[in-house]
XYZ file of C-alpha atoms in Angstrom:
490
model
C 33.423 31.191 151.849
C 35.999 33.961 151.381
C 36.009 35.616 147.886
C 39.395 35.746 145.946
C 41.203 37.987 143.886
C 42.706 36.959 140.442
C 46.033 36.195 141.658
C 44.244 33.679 144.408
C 44.787 35.870 147.073
C 41.875 35.653 149.975
C 40.390 39.268 149.615
C 38.987 39.470 153.276
C 42.243 39.448 154.985
C 44.332 42.712 154.708
C 47.955 42.944 154.961
C 49.269 44.355 157.840
C 52.719 46.721 157.811
C 54.029 47.812 161.319
C 56.523 50.463 160.455
C 58.809 51.583 163.885
C 60.092 55.016 163.686
C 62.961 54.269 166.367
C 63.488 56.991 169.060
C 60.848 59.405 167.551
C 58.961 61.336 170.271
C 55.473 62.965 169.797
C 56.944 66.490 170.886
C 57.118 68.284 168.408
C 56.570 65.867 165.711
C 52.526 65.317 166.530
C 50.579 66.225 164.663
C 52.718 65.105 161.625
C 54.031 68.017 159.910
C 54.299 67.961 156.216
C 57.425 69.495 155.864
C 59.070 67.187 158.179
C 56.990 64.060 157.863
C 55.105 64.190 154.485
C 54.728 60.508 154.106
C 53.306 59.951 157.782
C 51.333 63.361 157.233
C 49.564 61.936 154.337
C 48.658 58.511 156.232
C 47.138 60.713 159.042
C 45.174 62.107 156.488
C 43.897 59.224 154.861
C 43.674 57.395 158.202
C 43.612 58.095 161.922
C 46.393 60.035 163.940
C 46.330 59.242 167.790
C 47.536 62.128 169.640
C 47.573 60.522 172.871
C 49.663 57.616 172.345
C 52.133 56.312 174.818
C 54.721 53.512 175.381
C 55.357 51.012 178.323
C 58.941 52.088 178.571
C 61.361 54.385 177.466
C 63.705 52.227 175.626
C 63.629 49.769 173.032
C 64.264 46.444 174.428
C 61.004 46.551 176.652
C 59.082 48.639 174.696
C 59.385 46.033 171.818
C 58.658 43.395 174.270
C 55.347 45.078 174.787
C 54.699 46.055 171.437
C 55.009 42.402 170.314
C 53.458 40.362 172.896
C 50.652 43.102 173.831
C 51.671 42.970 177.528
C 53.694 45.621 180.069
C 57.561 44.549 180.874
C 56.718 43.332 184.200
C 54.778 40.542 182.570
C 57.004 39.778 179.124
C 60.347 40.521 181.239
C 62.555 42.027 178.638
C 63.979 44.936 180.090
C 67.312 46.553 181.619
C 68.462 43.271 183.675
C 67.086 40.348 181.582
C 67.798 41.074 177.996
C 65.982 38.656 176.256
C 62.245 38.161 175.426
C 60.696 34.957 176.616
C 59.058 32.372 174.534
C 56.400 32.068 177.401
C 54.077 34.761 175.803
C 52.812 34.542 171.954
C 54.392 37.108 169.747
C 51.868 39.184 167.254
C 53.883 37.371 164.507
C 53.606 34.346 165.557
C 49.851 34.915 165.870
C 49.462 36.017 162.340
C 51.911 33.127 160.947
C 49.509 30.942 162.457
C 46.572 32.438 161.158
C 48.236 31.916 157.546
C 50.216 34.757 156.907
C 53.319 35.551 155.893
C 55.618 36.961 158.234
C 58.678 39.195 157.672
C 60.772 41.499 160.133
C 63.346 44.315 159.081
C 65.100 45.442 161.625
C 68.243 47.895 161.576
C 68.024 47.877 165.538
C 70.835 45.880 167.168
C 68.433 44.994 170.164
C 65.634 44.011 167.854
C 67.488 40.601 166.343
C 67.443 36.985 166.886
C 70.078 37.231 169.418
C 67.578 38.820 172.039
C 64.747 36.748 171.080
C 62.669 39.267 168.670
C 63.275 36.877 165.344
C 60.370 34.775 166.956
C 57.336 33.930 165.169
C 58.903 35.467 161.370
C 59.450 33.318 158.571
C 61.894 35.974 157.229
C 63.740 37.891 159.412
C 66.239 40.577 157.694
C 68.454 42.281 160.758
C 70.746 44.437 159.020
C 71.891 46.823 162.186
C 74.363 49.847 160.847
C 75.613 50.783 157.644
C 76.785 48.146 155.101
C 79.813 49.505 155.408
C 80.463 48.489 159.025
C 83.048 45.639 159.465
C 80.755 43.239 161.018
C 78.896 43.383 157.723
C 81.871 42.573 155.574
C 82.663 39.662 157.956
C 78.960 38.816 157.600
C 79.487 38.516 153.747
C 82.930 36.816 153.663
C 81.158 34.044 155.671
C 78.091 33.853 153.569
C 79.349 35.421 150.256
C 76.257 34.432 148.017
C 74.521 36.993 149.705
C 71.489 34.594 150.233
C 69.636 36.517 152.883
C 67.305 38.446 150.865
C 67.354 40.205 147.084
C 69.374 42.865 145.781
C 72.978 42.401 147.404
C 75.629 41.224 145.601
C 78.698 40.376 147.201
C 81.001 42.613 145.018
C 78.800 45.466 145.597
C 78.509 45.347 149.217
C 82.170 44.214 149.372
C 83.200 47.260 147.644
C 80.862 49.315 150.084
C 82.575 48.107 153.066
C 86.051 48.927 151.668
C 85.071 52.478 150.690
C 84.882 55.493 152.246
C 81.875 56.980 154.107
C 81.253 60.200 153.181
C 79.760 62.658 155.363
C 76.992 63.222 152.629
C 76.212 59.541 152.838
C 75.239 59.230 156.123
C 72.975 55.772 156.881
C 72.231 53.672 159.227
C 71.031 50.787 157.548
C 67.481 52.139 156.478
C 68.272 52.764 152.866
C 69.611 49.449 152.109
C 66.908 47.530 154.245
C 63.940 49.526 152.500
C 65.381 48.366 149.149
C 65.105 44.832 150.263
C 61.628 45.163 151.473
C 60.790 47.136 147.867
C 62.412 43.971 146.102
C 60.887 41.863 148.357
C 56.987 43.105 147.778
C 57.703 42.738 144.126
C 58.517 39.215 143.973
C 57.031 37.608 146.996
C 54.150 35.110 146.275
C 50.983 37.142 146.495
C 48.663 33.652 147.361
C 49.092 34.834 151.294
C 48.271 38.176 152.727
C 51.655 39.742 154.691
C 52.269 41.111 158.236
C 55.507 43.179 157.671
C 57.430 44.562 160.825
C 59.873 47.436 160.196
C 62.265 49.013 162.552
C 64.323 51.900 161.237
C 66.732 53.162 164.023
C 67.897 56.690 162.576
C 66.426 59.049 164.908
C 69.085 57.384 167.966
C 71.881 59.253 169.086
C 74.362 60.100 167.249
C 72.213 62.237 165.071
C 74.245 62.168 161.546
C 71.849 62.799 159.089
C 72.673 62.468 155.531
C 73.960 66.079 154.428
C 71.320 67.272 152.146
C 68.571 66.331 154.883
C 70.285 68.424 157.478
C 70.980 71.235 155.510
C 67.228 71.593 154.854
C 66.726 72.365 158.757
C 69.918 73.730 160.071
C 69.778 77.184 161.449
C 71.211 79.882 159.670
C 74.743 80.316 160.229
C 75.560 76.948 160.942
C 77.067 74.799 158.411
C 77.251 70.777 158.071
C 80.374 70.276 159.378
C 79.982 72.411 162.703
C 76.824 70.611 163.543
C 78.760 67.288 162.958
C 81.222 68.845 165.797
C 79.006 68.729 168.544
C 79.646 65.938 171.043
C 76.442 63.646 171.036
C 77.673 60.900 173.334
C 74.849 60.325 175.949
C 76.758 58.618 178.695
C 79.382 61.257 178.404
C 76.858 63.958 178.515
C 75.506 62.138 181.627
C 78.900 62.112 183.532
C 79.851 65.338 182.573
C 82.430 64.990 180.292
C 81.030 67.624 178.288
C 78.263 70.329 178.486
C 75.853 71.704 175.433
C 74.821 75.140 175.068
C 71.361 76.071 174.529
C 72.174 77.099 170.946
C 74.094 73.957 170.359
C 70.895 71.955 171.723
C 69.328 73.702 169.187
C 71.016 72.554 166.160
C 70.763 68.935 167.782
C 67.008 69.336 167.530
C 67.279 70.163 163.812
C 69.647 67.022 163.291
C 66.840 65.458 164.841
C 64.600 66.488 162.628
C 66.687 65.856 159.683
C 66.797 62.457 161.024
C 63.059 61.836 161.065
C 63.093 63.572 157.851
C 65.103 60.818 156.238
C 63.219 58.239 158.303
C 59.838 59.367 156.283
C 61.317 59.230 152.924
C 62.016 55.473 153.713
C 58.262 55.363 154.877
C 57.578 56.587 151.496
C 59.332 54.098 149.774
C 57.450 50.932 151.425
C 53.769 53.179 150.381
C 55.064 53.767 147.168
C 56.266 49.717 146.834
C 52.601 48.880 147.879
C 51.453 51.365 145.644
C 53.387 49.859 142.486
C 52.454 45.924 143.434
C 48.512 47.092 143.645
C 48.716 46.190 147.049
C 48.225 49.352 148.850
C 44.382 49.537 149.150
C 44.553 46.019 150.647
C 46.911 46.920 153.463
C 46.342 48.335 157.303
C 49.636 50.505 158.074
C 50.524 51.131 162.007
C 53.188 53.610 161.936
C 54.514 54.456 165.777
C 57.957 54.733 167.354
C 59.234 52.333 170.371
C 59.890 55.612 172.559
C 60.830 59.231 172.858
C 63.902 61.246 173.430
C 65.373 64.068 175.992
C 67.368 66.499 173.934
C 68.702 68.265 176.618
C 65.046 68.446 178.344
C 65.190 67.584 182.186
C 69.011 67.570 181.976
C 69.180 64.179 179.850
C 70.597 63.640 176.343
C 69.147 60.269 175.142
C 66.181 58.158 176.774
C 67.625 56.427 179.836
C 66.681 57.054 183.782
C 63.065 58.662 183.487
C 59.693 58.163 182.431
C 58.830 61.898 181.275
C 56.389 62.392 178.306
C 59.554 63.166 176.511
C 60.224 59.336 176.266
C 56.918 57.986 176.555
C 54.442 59.719 173.958
C 54.855 58.800 171.187
C 53.562 59.332 167.427
C 50.986 56.550 166.151
C 49.084 56.521 162.924
C 46.917 53.795 161.595
C 45.745 53.815 157.648
C 43.764 51.163 155.795
C 40.777 49.448 156.594
C 38.334 50.904 159.104
C 40.781 53.491 159.901
C 40.036 55.499 157.119
C 36.711 56.096 158.234
C 35.859 59.798 158.765
C 34.085 58.760 161.913
C 36.957 57.303 163.782
C 38.708 59.816 165.756
C 42.241 59.476 167.582
C 41.188 61.452 170.832
C 41.076 58.538 172.623
C 44.073 57.720 175.027
C 46.149 54.305 173.543
C 49.468 52.880 174.196
C 51.836 50.660 171.705
C 51.004 47.195 173.189
C 47.342 47.966 172.333
C 48.436 47.357 168.666
C 48.654 43.554 169.132
C 44.932 43.029 169.793
C 43.969 45.873 167.350
C 46.150 44.827 164.636
C 44.567 41.080 165.243
C 41.028 42.802 164.994
C 41.558 44.406 161.866
C 42.786 40.834 160.357
C 39.801 39.246 161.580
C 42.065 36.780 163.799
C 40.969 35.520 166.640
C 43.607 33.991 168.771
C 41.396 33.744 171.979
C 44.479 32.095 174.032
C 46.662 34.844 173.290
C 43.853 37.564 173.986
C 44.094 36.179 177.605
C 47.252 36.649 178.040
C 47.008 40.334 176.538
C 47.169 43.594 178.731
C 46.793 45.815 175.612
C 43.240 46.341 174.542
C 41.865 46.606 170.928
C 41.095 50.417 169.826
C 39.882 49.125 166.442
C 36.776 50.552 165.786
C 34.828 47.069 165.603
C 35.717 46.175 168.719
C 33.785 46.489 171.982
C 36.179 47.552 174.590
C 36.089 50.936 176.827
C 38.452 53.229 176.124
C 41.778 53.617 178.547
C 41.752 56.479 181.076
C 45.023 55.513 182.349
C 48.430 54.713 180.580
C 51.368 52.655 182.777
C 54.858 52.570 182.052
C 57.818 50.897 183.515
C 61.940 51.330 183.612
C 62.765 48.332 185.395
C 66.553 48.509 185.709
C 68.986 51.408 184.408
C 71.058 51.138 181.218
C 73.578 50.913 181.042
C 74.276 49.554 184.728
C 76.395 51.653 187.098
C 79.166 49.209 186.995
C 79.572 49.383 183.559
C 79.732 53.466 183.630
C 82.305 52.764 186.131
C 84.359 50.547 184.272
C 84.258 53.355 181.223
C 84.672 56.576 183.024
C 87.081 57.760 185.967
C 84.576 59.595 187.870
C 80.579 59.297 188.182
C 79.002 62.059 189.184
C 76.637 61.640 192.245
C 73.688 62.737 190.268
C 74.028 59.342 188.017
C 73.968 56.888 191.321
C 70.599 58.404 192.386
C 69.389 57.456 189.124
C 70.424 53.839 189.879
C 66.407 52.965 190.634
C 63.431 51.633 188.815
C 60.534 53.808 188.341
C 56.807 53.116 187.526
C 54.332 55.436 186.293
C 50.519 56.184 185.522
C 49.430 58.866 183.416
C 45.902 60.260 183.093
C 44.898 62.755 180.494
C 45.156 65.375 183.358
C 47.944 64.265 185.817
C 50.789 61.742 185.710
C 52.331 60.154 189.131
C 55.421 58.709 189.359
C 57.348 56.218 192.148
C 60.780 55.129 192.461
C 61.961 52.157 194.058
C 64.416 54.564 196.296
C 61.348 55.919 197.577
C 60.965 59.217 195.734
C 57.506 60.331 194.051
C 56.721 62.613 191.801
C 53.210 64.212 190.523
C 53.083 66.577 187.487
C 49.565 68.146 185.867
C 50.167 67.209 182.716
C 47.126 68.917 181.299
C 48.574 72.818 182.496
C 52.277 71.333 182.758
C 53.193 69.519 179.658
C 56.831 69.943 180.157
C 56.491 68.341 183.857
C 58.406 70.840 185.027
C 56.984 71.645 188.038
C 56.640 68.774 191.110
C 53.016 68.893 192.872
C 53.243 65.766 195.066
C 53.530 67.871 198.023
C 50.780 69.696 197.887
C 48.175 67.539 195.652
C 48.431 64.917 198.353
C 44.870 63.286 197.761
C 45.592 63.437 193.722
C 48.712 61.525 194.447
C 47.447 59.128 196.759
C 44.804 58.344 194.328
C 46.853 57.831 191.380
C 49.405 55.652 193.628
C 46.374 53.380 194.564
C 45.738 52.957 190.658
C 49.493 52.094 190.275
C 49.084 49.518 193.008
C 46.002 47.975 191.509
C 47.066 48.013 188.066
C 50.567 46.167 189.440
C 48.278 43.364 191.759
C 46.220 42.708 188.379
C 48.844 40.280 187.213
C 51.742 38.235 188.470
C 54.868 39.799 189.169
C 58.513 38.188 187.532
C 60.499 37.693 190.758
C 64.036 38.333 189.653
C 66.654 36.870 191.870
C 69.814 37.984 190.038
C 70.932 40.101 186.517
C 70.096 37.703 183.721
C 71.841 38.891 180.586
C 72.307 37.482 176.837
C 75.794 36.617 176.072
C 76.302 38.955 172.859
C 79.055 38.552 170.259
C 81.407 41.532 170.632
C 80.332 43.645 167.520
C 77.044 43.289 168.893
C 78.174 44.571 172.453
C 80.171 47.199 170.409
C 77.394 48.269 168.587
C 75.221 48.870 172.069
C 78.381 50.686 173.264
C 78.198 53.010 170.501
C 74.277 53.455 171.014
C 75.119 54.561 174.874
C 73.634 51.380 176.218
C 76.914 49.939 177.792
């Protein structure tokens, strides 16, 4: 029989927190820098930081689909031409719920909502994408004036916020309010059950408009906050050549990006402090990661579409609590974010044998009897936005963008990355010597390219591929469509 704590909770089953720092790349953020990410750095010191962690996709929808199901995009099918997570595969939230956990999801990302199939398995799903001053939020409140979707939100307070002027000094994409919701939920919840908590904070996503106090910590000398905010940041406008960015402007955008990460790290710190305050910190396994990375001028891109470079695939990953605090555990092994599903189940002692048969992720929990990865795989199934959306929006589309309307698959080892595109192009990079992936050596290292291509084909043959006869997308509300456009997806 399992031992029980004084409040009736089963001690042998830890709480589990998955905190997704949206759009945070490993480049210039790994290892965690205490000046930018003190909370993540502290968790890394206590636990384990995995320096070779890779996403299965370069943008939110497919990468979260992989995180939630432990499978690659070709299997879970949520991607650029099919924008809903299927019910065919169990989600990690469902598996924790089946094991008796209280399951709670909190998302500030418009993709990670009920609309696109990501609330499945959560007893409580709190989605508040964007600032509470957004007009769609006001509409929500008018329809639900009691504010019954969670603690801490009075109609009067939110209404006054919606109508107030959004000052440059109070930039926030929803994280602060949502994290306050998490803090109050932790204080008031019934503690007889352990919990599984998923949080997504979208702050580092374009456009980078951090609170002024954070930006001023990182802006180069001679740059004011107002001047930095005036730099154009629209990713699709950049793609089609409506504006160019100088080397200095790109450097400023990277500083704003760091400020967004610092702001988000403080939100993570609030969650950690809340766990301390409720006495549950030592009973909690925390996974802090990202769904994908970002290009800020690298490879000629702004944002995270059209490629599978490490700038968009290599992400931070820290696990703290439980066995991950053991000094004998190292973060040297290659892992993928879809490996978190079986790893966290192992951390909680949940067997879920049927689900594990579907997993393509492999557990890297210290107790797991699994071989370390030698390869990571990634997919970009279809461009987002599709070319027809760009043609509707812009008068002229450069040929370069038409050339990027393709699917891409990649396999990466510790030393090389092979990339194959649906238009027949292939690339090979010696990432150990060329981490910026600046020199394609596929023409000279033909044997290495052939070996990795065979590995890619073998991986694709290892599971049933989804046949797509036509584009399948979710019909969304106008406010959702506007937010997706604002984020560069439409």
